[in-house]
PDB file of C-alpha atoms in Angstrom:
ATOM      1  CA  UNK A   1      72.770  99.696  70.776  1.00 78.00           C
ATOM      2  CA  UNK A   2      72.461 103.540  72.830  1.00 89.00           C
ATOM      3  CA  UNK A   3      74.031 106.247  70.880  1.00 93.00           C
ATOM      4  CA  UNK A   4      75.341 108.725  73.307  1.00 97.00           C
ATOM      5  CA  UNK A   5      76.378 112.195  72.620  1.00 97.00           C
ATOM      6  CA  UNK A   6      78.567 113.275  75.396  1.00 98.00           C
ATOM      7  CA  UNK A   7      81.123 111.044  77.343  1.00 98.00           C
ATOM      8  CA  UNK A   8      82.576 111.807  80.649  1.00 98.00           C
ATOM      9  CA  UNK A   9      85.580 110.453  82.500  1.00 98.00           C
ATOM     10  CA  UNK A  10      86.038 110.774  86.160  1.00 98.00           C
ATOM     11  CA  UNK A  11      89.240 110.058  87.882  1.00 97.00           C
ATOM     12  CA  UNK A  12      88.245 109.493  91.581  1.00 97.00           C
ATOM     13  CA  UNK A  13      90.102 109.235  94.778  1.00 95.00           C
ATOM     14  CA  UNK A  14      89.819 107.538  98.129  1.00 94.00           C
ATOM     15  CA  UNK A  15      92.013 109.965 100.072  1.00 93.00           C
ATOM     16  CA  UNK A  16      90.602 111.068 103.444  1.00 94.00           C
ATOM     17  CA  UNK A  17      89.409 114.527 103.952  1.00 95.00           C
ATOM     18  CA  UNK A  18      86.885 116.484 102.280  1.00 97.00           C
ATOM     19  CA  UNK A  19      88.399 117.998  99.024  1.00 96.00           C
ATOM     20  CA  UNK A  20      90.719 116.114  96.731  1.00 94.00           C
ATOM     21  CA  UNK A  21      93.316 117.035  94.531  1.00 92.00           C
ATOM     22  CA  UNK A  22      92.996 113.682  92.806  1.00 94.00           C
ATOM     23  CA  UNK A  23      89.318 114.015  91.781  1.00 98.00           C
ATOM     24  CA  UNK A  24      89.203 115.329  88.147  1.00 98.00           C
ATOM     25  CA  UNK A  25      85.916 115.490  85.643  1.00 98.00           C
ATOM     26  CA  UNK A  26      86.115 115.603  81.985  1.00 98.00           C
ATOM     27  CA  UNK A  27      83.580 115.744  78.977  1.00 98.00           C
ATOM     28  CA  UNK A  28      84.260 115.108  75.625  1.00 98.00           C
ATOM     29  CA  UNK A  29      81.091 116.123  73.220  1.00 97.00           C
ATOM     30  CA  UNK A  30      80.326 115.678  69.434  1.00 95.00           C
ATOM     31  CA  UNK A  31      83.435 115.719  67.628  1.00 95.00           C
ATOM     32  CA  UNK A  32      85.485 118.439  70.049  1.00 97.00           C
ATOM     33  CA  UNK A  33      88.396 118.052  72.070  1.00 98.00           C
ATOM     34  CA  UNK A  34      87.500 116.884  75.815  1.00 98.00           C
ATOM     35  CA  UNK A  35      87.091 119.697  78.108  1.00 98.00           C
ATOM     36  CA  UNK A  36      87.613 119.767  82.019  1.00 98.00           C
ATOM     37  CA  UNK A  37      84.744 120.350  83.898  1.00 98.00           C
ATOM     38  CA  UNK A  38      85.219 123.426  86.532  1.00 97.00           C
ATOM     39  CA  UNK A  39      88.608 123.450  85.312  1.00 93.00           C
ATOM     40  CA  UNK A  40      90.751 124.910  88.665  1.00 92.00           C
ATOM     41  CA  UNK A  41      87.977 123.712  91.054  1.00 96.00           C
ATOM     42  CA  UNK A  42      88.961 121.055  93.850  1.00 97.00           C
ATOM     43  CA  UNK A  43      85.883 118.774  94.257  1.00 98.00           C
ATOM     44  CA  UNK A  44      84.748 116.974  97.118  1.00 98.00           C
ATOM     45  CA  UNK A  45      83.292 113.404  96.460  1.00 98.00           C
ATOM     46  CA  UNK A  46      79.605 114.597  97.267  1.00 98.00           C
ATOM     47  CA  UNK A  47      80.071 117.387  94.850  1.00 98.00           C
ATOM     48  CA  UNK A  48      80.719 114.663  92.393  1.00 98.00           C
ATOM     49  CA  UNK A  49      78.009 112.831  93.207  1.00 98.00           C
ATOM     50  CA  UNK A  50      75.740 116.198  93.557  1.00 98.00           C
ATOM     51  CA  UNK A  51      76.483 116.655  89.642  1.00 98.00           C
ATOM     52  CA  UNK A  52      75.732 113.166  88.573  1.00 98.00           C
ATOM     53  CA  UNK A  53      72.437 114.011  90.279  1.00 98.00           C
ATOM     54  CA  UNK A  54      71.956 116.662  88.487  1.00 98.00           C
ATOM     55  CA  UNK A  55      72.722 114.741  84.855  1.00 98.00           C
ATOM     56  CA  UNK A  56      69.887 112.328  85.787  1.00 98.00           C
ATOM     57  CA  UNK A  57      67.455 115.342  86.950  1.00 98.00           C
ATOM     58  CA  UNK A  58      68.387 116.703  83.215  1.00 98.00           C
ATOM     59  CA  UNK A  59      67.958 114.006  81.553  1.00 98.00           C
ATOM     60  CA  UNK A  60      71.457 114.701  80.160  1.00 98.00           C
ATOM     61  CA  UNK A  61      72.488 112.815  76.877  1.00 98.00           C
ATOM     62  CA  UNK A  62      75.656 111.484  78.825  1.00 98.00           C
ATOM     63  CA  UNK A  63      77.626 108.369  79.121  1.00 98.00           C
ATOM     64  CA  UNK A  64      79.781 108.630  82.522  1.00 98.00           C
ATOM     65  CA  UNK A  65      82.695 106.549  83.406  1.00 98.00           C
ATOM     66  CA  UNK A  66      84.600 106.123  86.719  1.00 98.00           C
ATOM     67  CA  UNK A  67      88.065 104.536  87.565  1.00 95.00           C
ATOM     68  CA  UNK A  68      86.947 102.544  90.494  1.00 96.00           C
ATOM     69  CA  UNK A  69      85.858  99.026  91.161  1.00 97.00           C
ATOM     70  CA  UNK A  70      81.928  98.966  91.570  1.00 97.00           C
ATOM     71  CA  UNK A  71      82.205  95.807  93.554  1.00 98.00           C
ATOM     72  CA  UNK A  72      84.540  93.356  95.463  1.00 98.00           C
ATOM     73  CA  UNK A  73      85.336  90.084  94.664  1.00 98.00           C
ATOM     74  CA  UNK A  74      82.738  87.470  94.834  1.00 98.00           C
ATOM     75  CA  UNK A  75      82.765  84.957  91.618  1.00 97.00           C
ATOM     76  CA  UNK A  76      85.823  83.111  93.282  1.00 97.00           C
ATOM     77  CA  UNK A  77      84.345  81.948  96.493  1.00 97.00           C
ATOM     78  CA  UNK A  78      80.768  82.609  95.804  1.00 98.00           C
ATOM     79  CA  UNK A  79      80.959  85.112  98.506  1.00 98.00           C
ATOM     80  CA  UNK A  80      82.283  88.657  99.134  1.00 98.00           C
ATOM     81  CA  UNK A  81      83.476  87.880 102.828  1.00 98.00           C
ATOM     82  CA  UNK A  82      83.551  83.693 102.945  1.00 96.00           C
ATOM     83  CA  UNK A  83      82.429  82.316 106.155  1.00 88.00           C
ATOM     84  CA  UNK A  84      80.805  85.255 107.518  1.00 97.00           C
ATOM     85  CA  UNK A  85      76.691  84.770 107.347  1.00 96.00           C
ATOM     86  CA  UNK A  86      75.936  87.931 106.940  1.00 97.00           C
ATOM     87  CA  UNK A  87      78.025  88.503 103.687  1.00 98.00           C
ATOM     88  CA  UNK A  88      75.567  90.525 100.991  1.00 98.00           C
ATOM     89  CA  UNK A  89      74.733  88.339  98.155  1.00 98.00           C
ATOM     90  CA  UNK A  90      75.358  91.042  95.135  1.00 98.00           C
ATOM     91  CA  UNK A  91      76.942  94.525  94.429  1.00 98.00           C
ATOM     92  CA  UNK A  92      73.771  96.670  95.735  1.00 98.00           C
ATOM     93  CA  UNK A  93      73.602  94.974  99.044  1.00 98.00           C
ATOM     94  CA  UNK A  94      77.109  95.441  99.406  1.00 98.00           C
ATOM     95  CA  UNK A  95      76.648  99.120  98.501  1.00 98.00           C
ATOM     96  CA  UNK A  96      73.927  99.236 100.827  1.00 98.00           C
ATOM     97  CA  UNK A  97      76.205  97.651 103.585  1.00 98.00           C
ATOM     98  CA  UNK A  98      79.394 100.124 102.955  1.00 98.00           C
ATOM     99  CA  UNK A  99      77.006 102.658 103.468  1.00 98.00           C
ATOM    100  CA  UNK A 100      75.093 101.334 106.791  1.00 98.00           C
ATOM    101  CA  UNK A 101      78.597 100.946 108.140  1.00 98.00           C
ATOM    102  CA  UNK A 102      80.351 104.040 107.501  1.00 98.00           C
ATOM    103  CA  UNK A 103      77.297 105.965 107.663  1.00 98.00           C
ATOM    104  CA  UNK A 104      79.030 108.438 110.508  1.00 98.00           C
ATOM    105  CA  UNK A 105      82.199 108.790 108.189  1.00 98.00           C
ATOM    106  CA  UNK A 106      82.637 112.261 107.016  1.00 98.00           C
ATOM    107  CA  UNK A 107      83.076 112.778 103.028  1.00 98.00           C
ATOM    108  CA  UNK A 108      81.877 109.316 101.869  1.00 98.00           C
ATOM    109  CA  UNK A 109      84.736 108.147 103.608  1.00 98.00           C
ATOM    110  CA  UNK A 110      84.823 104.328 104.770  1.00 98.00           C
ATOM    111  CA  UNK A 111      86.722 103.782 107.574  1.00 97.00           C
ATOM    112  CA  UNK A 112      84.498 102.559 109.891  1.00 98.00           C
ATOM    113  CA  UNK A 113      83.229  99.914 107.262  1.00 98.00           C
ATOM    114  CA  UNK A 114      86.914  98.442 107.253  1.00 98.00           C
ATOM    115  CA  UNK A 115      87.112  98.181 111.098  1.00 97.00           C
ATOM    116  CA  UNK A 116      84.007  96.265 111.334  1.00 98.00           C
ATOM    117  CA  UNK A 117      85.672  92.754 112.583  1.00 97.00           C
ATOM    118  CA  UNK A 118      84.542  90.516 109.871  1.00 98.00           C
ATOM    119  CA  UNK A 119      84.980  92.454 107.421  1.00 98.00           C
ATOM    120  CA  UNK A 120      88.624  93.804 108.393  1.00 98.00           C
ATOM    121  CA  UNK A 121      90.046  90.204 108.202  1.00 98.00           C
ATOM    122  CA  UNK A 122      89.836  90.276 104.380  1.00 98.00           C
ATOM    123  CA  UNK A 123      91.949  93.492 103.515  1.00 97.00           C
ATOM    124  CA  UNK A 124      95.627  94.211 103.639  1.00 96.00           C
ATOM    125  CA  UNK A 125      95.602  97.551 105.732  1.00 96.00           C
ATOM    126  CA  UNK A 126      98.021  99.995 106.274  1.00 90.00           C
ATOM    127  CA  UNK A 127     100.767  99.794 108.624  1.00 92.00           C
ATOM    128  CA  UNK A 128     102.008  96.296 107.783  1.00 91.00           C
ATOM    129  CA  UNK A 129      98.222  95.111 109.164  1.00 95.00           C
ATOM    130  CA  UNK A 130      96.859  92.447 107.225  1.00 96.00           C
ATOM    131  CA  UNK A 131      93.655  90.604 108.005  1.00 97.00           C
ATOM    132  CA  UNK A 132      93.963  86.577 108.446  1.00 97.00           C
ATOM    133  CA  UNK A 133      91.667  86.502 105.781  1.00 97.00           C
ATOM    134  CA  UNK A 134      93.700  88.017 103.081  1.00 97.00           C
ATOM    135  CA  UNK A 135      94.688  85.838 100.597  1.00 94.00           C
ATOM    136  CA  UNK A 136      98.552  85.684  99.759  1.00 82.00           C
ATOM    137  CA  UNK A 137     100.120  87.179  96.749  1.00 82.00           C
ATOM    138  CA  UNK A 138      98.080  90.206  95.622  1.00 89.00           C
ATOM    139  CA  UNK A 139      94.751  89.453  96.984  1.00 95.00           C
ATOM    140  CA  UNK A 140      91.856  87.948  95.377  1.00 97.00           C
ATOM    141  CA  UNK A 141      90.503  89.370  91.996  1.00 97.00           C
ATOM    142  CA  UNK A 142      87.180  89.711  90.462  1.00 97.00           C
ATOM    143  CA  UNK A 143      86.366  87.743  87.496  1.00 98.00           C
ATOM    144  CA  UNK A 144      86.882  90.560  85.439  1.00 97.00           C
ATOM    145  CA  UNK A 145      90.539  91.234  86.642  1.00 96.00           C
ATOM    146  CA  UNK A 146      91.560  87.411  86.047  1.00 94.00           C
ATOM    147  CA  UNK A 147      90.187  87.784  82.692  1.00 95.00           C
ATOM    148  CA  UNK A 148      92.161  91.103  81.631  1.00 93.00           C
ATOM    149  CA  UNK A 149      95.368  89.370  83.192  1.00 92.00           C
ATOM    150  CA  UNK A 150      94.743  86.230  81.206  1.00 90.00           C
ATOM    151  CA  UNK A 151      93.957  87.737  77.943  1.00 89.00           C
ATOM    152  CA  UNK A 152      97.153  90.823  78.175  1.00 86.00           C
ATOM    153  CA  UNK A 153      94.444  93.466  78.160  1.00 88.00           C
ATOM    154  CA  UNK A 154      95.005  95.200  81.719  1.00 86.00           C
ATOM    155  CA  UNK A 155      96.564  94.179  85.260  1.00 84.00           C
ATOM    156  CA  UNK A 156      94.373  95.641  87.845  1.00 85.00           C
ATOM    157  CA  UNK A 157      95.503  94.633  91.351  1.00 89.00           C
ATOM    158  CA  UNK A 158      93.040  93.315  94.018  1.00 95.00           C
ATOM    159  CA  UNK A 159      90.788  95.952  95.750  1.00 95.00           C
ATOM    160  CA  UNK A 160      91.100  94.117  98.894  1.00 97.00           C
ATOM    161  CA  UNK A 161      94.552  95.684  99.318  1.00 96.00           C
ATOM    162  CA  UNK A 162      94.530  99.293 100.925  1.00 96.00           C
ATOM    163  CA  UNK A 163      98.445  99.649 100.712  1.00 91.00           C
ATOM    164  CA  UNK A 164     100.637 101.365  98.067  1.00 83.00           C
ATOM    165  CA  UNK A 165      99.948 104.165  95.281  1.00 77.00           C
ATOM    166  CA  UNK A 166      98.374 101.696  93.071  1.00 78.00           C
ATOM    167  CA  UNK A 167      95.687 100.320  95.302  1.00 87.00           C
ATOM    168  CA  UNK A 168      91.922 101.329  94.483  1.00 90.00           C
ATOM    169  CA  UNK A 169      90.398  99.798  97.235  1.00 95.00           C
ATOM    170  CA  UNK A 170      89.893 102.909  99.378  1.00 96.00           C
ATOM    171  CA  UNK A 171      88.904 104.702  96.208  1.00 96.00           C
ATOM    172  CA  UNK A 172      86.415 101.537  95.339  1.00 98.00           C
ATOM    173  CA  UNK A 173      84.587 101.428  98.803  1.00 98.00           C
ATOM    174  CA  UNK A 174      84.159 105.658  98.853  1.00 98.00           C
ATOM    175  CA  UNK A 175      82.863 105.168  95.132  1.00 98.00           C
ATOM    176  CA  UNK A 176      80.439 102.005  96.398  1.00 98.00           C
ATOM    177  CA  UNK A 177      78.842 104.857  98.858  1.00 98.00           C
ATOM    178  CA  UNK A 178      78.181 107.439  96.139  1.00 98.00           C
ATOM    179  CA  UNK A 179      76.797 104.564  93.852  1.00 98.00           C
ATOM    180  CA  UNK A 180      74.645 103.730  96.373  1.00 98.00           C
ATOM    181  CA  UNK A 181      72.982 107.010  96.649  1.00 98.00           C
ATOM    182  CA  UNK A 182      73.013 107.034  92.701  1.00 98.00           C
ATOM    183  CA  UNK A 183      71.769 103.664  91.939  1.00 96.00           C
ATOM    184  CA  UNK A 184      67.946 104.369  91.830  1.00 96.00           C
ATOM    185  CA  UNK A 185      68.602 107.445  89.411  1.00 98.00           C
ATOM    186  CA  UNK A 186      71.187 106.711  87.069  1.00 98.00           C
ATOM    187  CA  UNK A 187      71.805 102.999  85.537  1.00 98.00           C
ATOM    188  CA  UNK A 188      74.937 101.302  85.921  1.00 98.00           C
ATOM    189  CA  UNK A 189      76.262  99.201  82.919  1.00 98.00           C
ATOM    190  CA  UNK A 190      76.360  96.068  83.067  1.00 98.00           C
ATOM    191  CA  UNK A 191      74.211  95.527  86.658  1.00 98.00           C
ATOM    192  CA  UNK A 192      71.332  97.637  84.670  1.00 97.00           C
ATOM    193  CA  UNK A 193      70.403  98.183  80.760  1.00 96.00           C
ATOM    194  CA  UNK A 194      71.367 101.123  79.199  1.00 96.00           C
ATOM    195  CA  UNK A 195      67.982 103.629  79.419  1.00 97.00           C
ATOM    196  CA  UNK A 196      66.859 104.800  76.232  1.00 96.00           C
ATOM    197  CA  UNK A 197      67.255 108.545  77.617  1.00 96.00           C
ATOM    198  CA  UNK A 198      69.350 110.011  80.391  1.00 98.00           C
ATOM    199  CA  UNK A 199      72.564 109.494  81.643  1.00 98.00           C
ATOM    200  CA  UNK A 200      74.385 106.045  82.349  1.00 98.00           C
ATOM    201  CA  UNK A 201      77.773 105.054  84.253  1.00 98.00           C
ATOM    202  CA  UNK A 202      80.108 102.556  83.938  1.00 98.00           C
ATOM    203  CA  UNK A 203      83.773 101.391  85.015  1.00 97.00           C
ATOM    204  CA  UNK A 204      86.394 102.643  82.507  1.00 95.00           C
ATOM    205  CA  UNK A 205      89.891 102.324  83.874  1.00 90.00           C
ATOM    206  CA  UNK A 206      92.363 104.927  82.632  1.00 92.00           C
ATOM    207  CA  UNK A 207      95.343 102.425  81.999  1.00 91.00           C
ATOM    208  CA  UNK A 208      93.169 101.147  78.918  1.00 94.00           C
ATOM    209  CA  UNK A 209      92.535 104.548  77.435  1.00 95.00           C
ATOM    210  CA  UNK A 210      96.308 105.383  77.992  1.00 94.00           C
ATOM    211  CA  UNK A 211      97.444 101.993  76.430  1.00 93.00           C
ATOM    212  CA  UNK A 212      94.875 102.327  73.113  1.00 94.00           C
ATOM    213  CA  UNK A 213      96.474 105.706  73.093  1.00 94.00           C
ATOM    214  CA  UNK A 214      99.899 104.026  72.760  1.00 93.00           C
ATOM    215  CA  UNK A 215     101.595 104.815  76.167  1.00 91.00           C
ATOM    216  CA  UNK A 216     103.831 101.969  77.358  1.00 84.00           C
ATOM    217  CA  UNK A 217     102.687 100.041  80.035  1.00 78.00           C
ATOM    218  CA  UNK A 218     103.931 101.475  83.203  1.00 70.00           C
ATOM    219  CA  UNK A 219     104.828 104.792  82.043  1.00 71.00           C
ATOM    220  CA  UNK A 220     101.008 105.750  81.072  1.00 72.00           C
ATOM    221  CA  UNK A 221     100.726 108.925  83.414  1.00 88.00           C
ATOM    222  CA  UNK A 222     100.891 112.163  81.176  1.00 95.00           C
ATOM    223  CA  UNK A 223     101.810 115.714  82.979  1.00 95.00           C
ATOM    224  CA  UNK A 224     102.365 118.217  80.248  1.00 96.00           C
ATOM    225  CA  UNK A 225      99.881 119.382  77.851  1.00 96.00           C
ATOM    226  CA  UNK A 226     102.001 118.394  74.854  1.00 97.00           C
ATOM    227  CA  UNK A 227     101.984 115.040  75.994  1.00 96.00           C
ATOM    228  CA  UNK A 228      98.623 115.000  76.143  1.00 97.00           C
ATOM    229  CA  UNK A 229      97.432 115.909  72.828  1.00 97.00           C
ATOM    230  CA  UNK A 230     100.004 113.527  71.173  1.00 97.00           C
ATOM    231  CA  UNK A 231      97.824 110.777  73.002  1.00 97.00           C
ATOM    232  CA  UNK A 232      94.783 112.340  72.105  1.00 98.00           C
ATOM    233  CA  UNK A 233      95.902 112.563  68.442  1.00 97.00           C
ATOM    234  CA  UNK A 234      96.544 108.899  68.806  1.00 97.00           C
ATOM    235  CA  UNK A 235      92.734 108.636  69.733  1.00 97.00           C
ATOM    236  CA  UNK A 236      91.737 110.884  66.652  1.00 95.00           C
ATOM    237  CA  UNK A 237      90.697 113.279  68.840  1.00 97.00           C
ATOM    238  CA  UNK A 238      91.661 117.072  67.949  1.00 97.00           C
ATOM    239  CA  UNK A 239      94.063 118.707  70.717  1.00 97.00           C
ATOM    240  CA  UNK A 240      92.949 120.747  73.821  1.00 97.00           C
ATOM    241  CA  UNK A 241      94.388 124.131  74.618  1.00 95.00           C
ATOM    242  CA  UNK A 242      96.323 122.674  77.639  1.00 95.00           C
ATOM    243  CA  UNK A 243     100.404 123.581  77.286  1.00 94.00           C
ATOM    244  CA  UNK A 244     103.082 123.046  79.871  1.00 96.00           C
ATOM    245  CA  UNK A 245     102.362 121.181  83.440  1.00 96.00           C
ATOM    246  CA  UNK A 246      98.866 119.453  83.451  1.00 96.00           C
ATOM    247  CA  UNK A 247      98.335 117.158  86.710  1.00 95.00           C
ATOM    248  CA  UNK A 248      97.933 113.321  85.671  1.00 94.00           C
ATOM    249  CA  UNK A 249      94.309 113.372  87.236  1.00 96.00           C
ATOM    250  CA  UNK A 250      93.514 116.287  84.898  1.00 97.00           C
ATOM    251  CA  UNK A 251      95.194 114.144  81.923  1.00 97.00           C
ATOM    252  CA  UNK A 252      93.765 110.950  82.479  1.00 97.00           C
ATOM    253  CA  UNK A 253      90.211 112.497  82.569  1.00 98.00           C
ATOM    254  CA  UNK A 254      90.527 114.300  79.218  1.00 98.00           C
ATOM    255  CA  UNK A 255      91.987 111.212  77.803  1.00 98.00           C
ATOM    256  CA  UNK A 256      89.721 108.786  79.027  1.00 98.00           C
ATOM    257  CA  UNK A 257      87.202 110.600  77.902  1.00 98.00           C
ATOM    258  CA  UNK A 258      87.932 110.939  74.623  1.00 98.00           C
ATOM    259  CA  UNK A 259      88.432 106.887  74.653  1.00 98.00           C
ATOM    260  CA  UNK A 260      85.103 106.274  75.970  1.00 98.00           C
ATOM    261  CA  UNK A 261      83.810 108.402  72.863  1.00 98.00           C
ATOM    262  CA  UNK A 262      85.801 106.522  70.769  1.00 97.00           C
ATOM    263  CA  UNK A 263      84.676 103.414  71.829  1.00 97.00           C
ATOM    264  CA  UNK A 264      81.240 103.658  72.883  1.00 97.00           C
ATOM    265  CA  UNK A 265      79.960 103.197  69.307  1.00 95.00           C
ATOM    266  CA  UNK A 266      81.282 100.201  68.865  1.00 96.00           C
ATOM    267  CA  UNK A 267      79.040  97.063  69.881  1.00 95.00           C
ATOM    268  CA  UNK A 268      81.750  94.393  70.730  1.00 96.00           C
ATOM    269  CA  UNK A 269      82.653  96.453  74.165  1.00 96.00           C
ATOM    270  CA  UNK A 270      79.186  96.251  75.124  1.00 97.00           C
ATOM    271  CA  UNK A 271      78.935  92.448  74.856  1.00 97.00           C
ATOM    272  CA  UNK A 272      82.072  90.827  76.532  1.00 97.00           C
ATOM    273  CA  UNK A 273      81.525  87.064  76.107  1.00 96.00           C
ATOM    274  CA  UNK A 274      82.641  86.337  79.149  1.00 97.00           C
ATOM    275  CA  UNK A 275      80.163  88.347  80.986  1.00 98.00           C
ATOM    276  CA  UNK A 276      77.224  86.667  82.694  1.00 98.00           C
ATOM    277  CA  UNK A 277      74.546  88.293  84.381  1.00 98.00           C
ATOM    278  CA  UNK A 278      75.368  86.763  87.334  1.00 98.00           C
ATOM    279  CA  UNK A 279      78.674  88.713  87.352  1.00 98.00           C
ATOM    280  CA  UNK A 280      77.193  91.315  86.215  1.00 98.00           C
ATOM    281  CA  UNK A 281      75.075  91.657  89.420  1.00 98.00           C
ATOM    282  CA  UNK A 282      77.903  90.491  91.703  1.00 98.00           C
ATOM    283  CA  UNK A 283      80.956  91.992  90.466  1.00 98.00           C
ATOM    284  CA  UNK A 284      80.324  94.432  88.073  1.00 98.00           C
ATOM    285  CA  UNK A 285      82.782  94.811  85.067  1.00 98.00           C
ATOM    286  CA  UNK A 286      85.021  97.171  83.113  1.00 97.00           C
ATOM    287  CA  UNK A 287      84.284  98.583  79.800  1.00 98.00           C
ATOM    288  CA  UNK A 288      86.695  98.218  77.721  1.00 96.00           C
ATOM    289  CA  UNK A 289      87.828  94.551  78.578  1.00 96.00           C
ATOM    290  CA  UNK A 290      86.545  92.109  76.077  1.00 95.00           C
TER     291      UNK A 290
END
């Protein structure tokens, strides 16, 4: 099993516009407290993409976790978009489709992808618009999302829903445009094996780190440095210098970086019993769900 020495957590955003207050990046190195990368800077999605590409160029010994879904549901119906003959057959082809249909959208946005007449039918959109193939209830889930709910490990919502503060659909689609750009230079677990050297990426939802630190379900957002350092202590991590108010995006990234460092050396997190090669290729997996 690969042993990394630096661990990054990316709090991502699917909001429209170039620079996002909701993007934060933190790194935990060695035994030290995690630190924000470029604190005070308002990141763009392309800047994050370029930063990761630079880590690949430098062969950085870095494991990067991001908090969006790397694919849409496939396993339940054997298709991302059932009844559409042009539906992609795996995650890489899905990323390529999102990129091709959204190529004219700025800032890695995916508005044009969602406006495609066949794809539009499968999503719950804003303004009360619901596609006729969006499934009742909360919408379709990936296998890992069904599994985590049944096992009580987490309760992710469908990334085919684009409504509400907890939705991850827009973030996931913009993230897929980034993954499309990076897939030839940065391996993505579990779709790719971990490389012998250089960086690797994987999904790592911030709520899993919050639960591991003892924060109650539904109250996982941290907005003060004091609360952040209490949570870090529960993960056997030294305190940060943060005091007073801190954005929940920054605290999510800092806490998750420490959690990834704690978990990455444990083989059980890399070998979930329910994960198959087909699921890895078509839907991906969330690190920490075992």
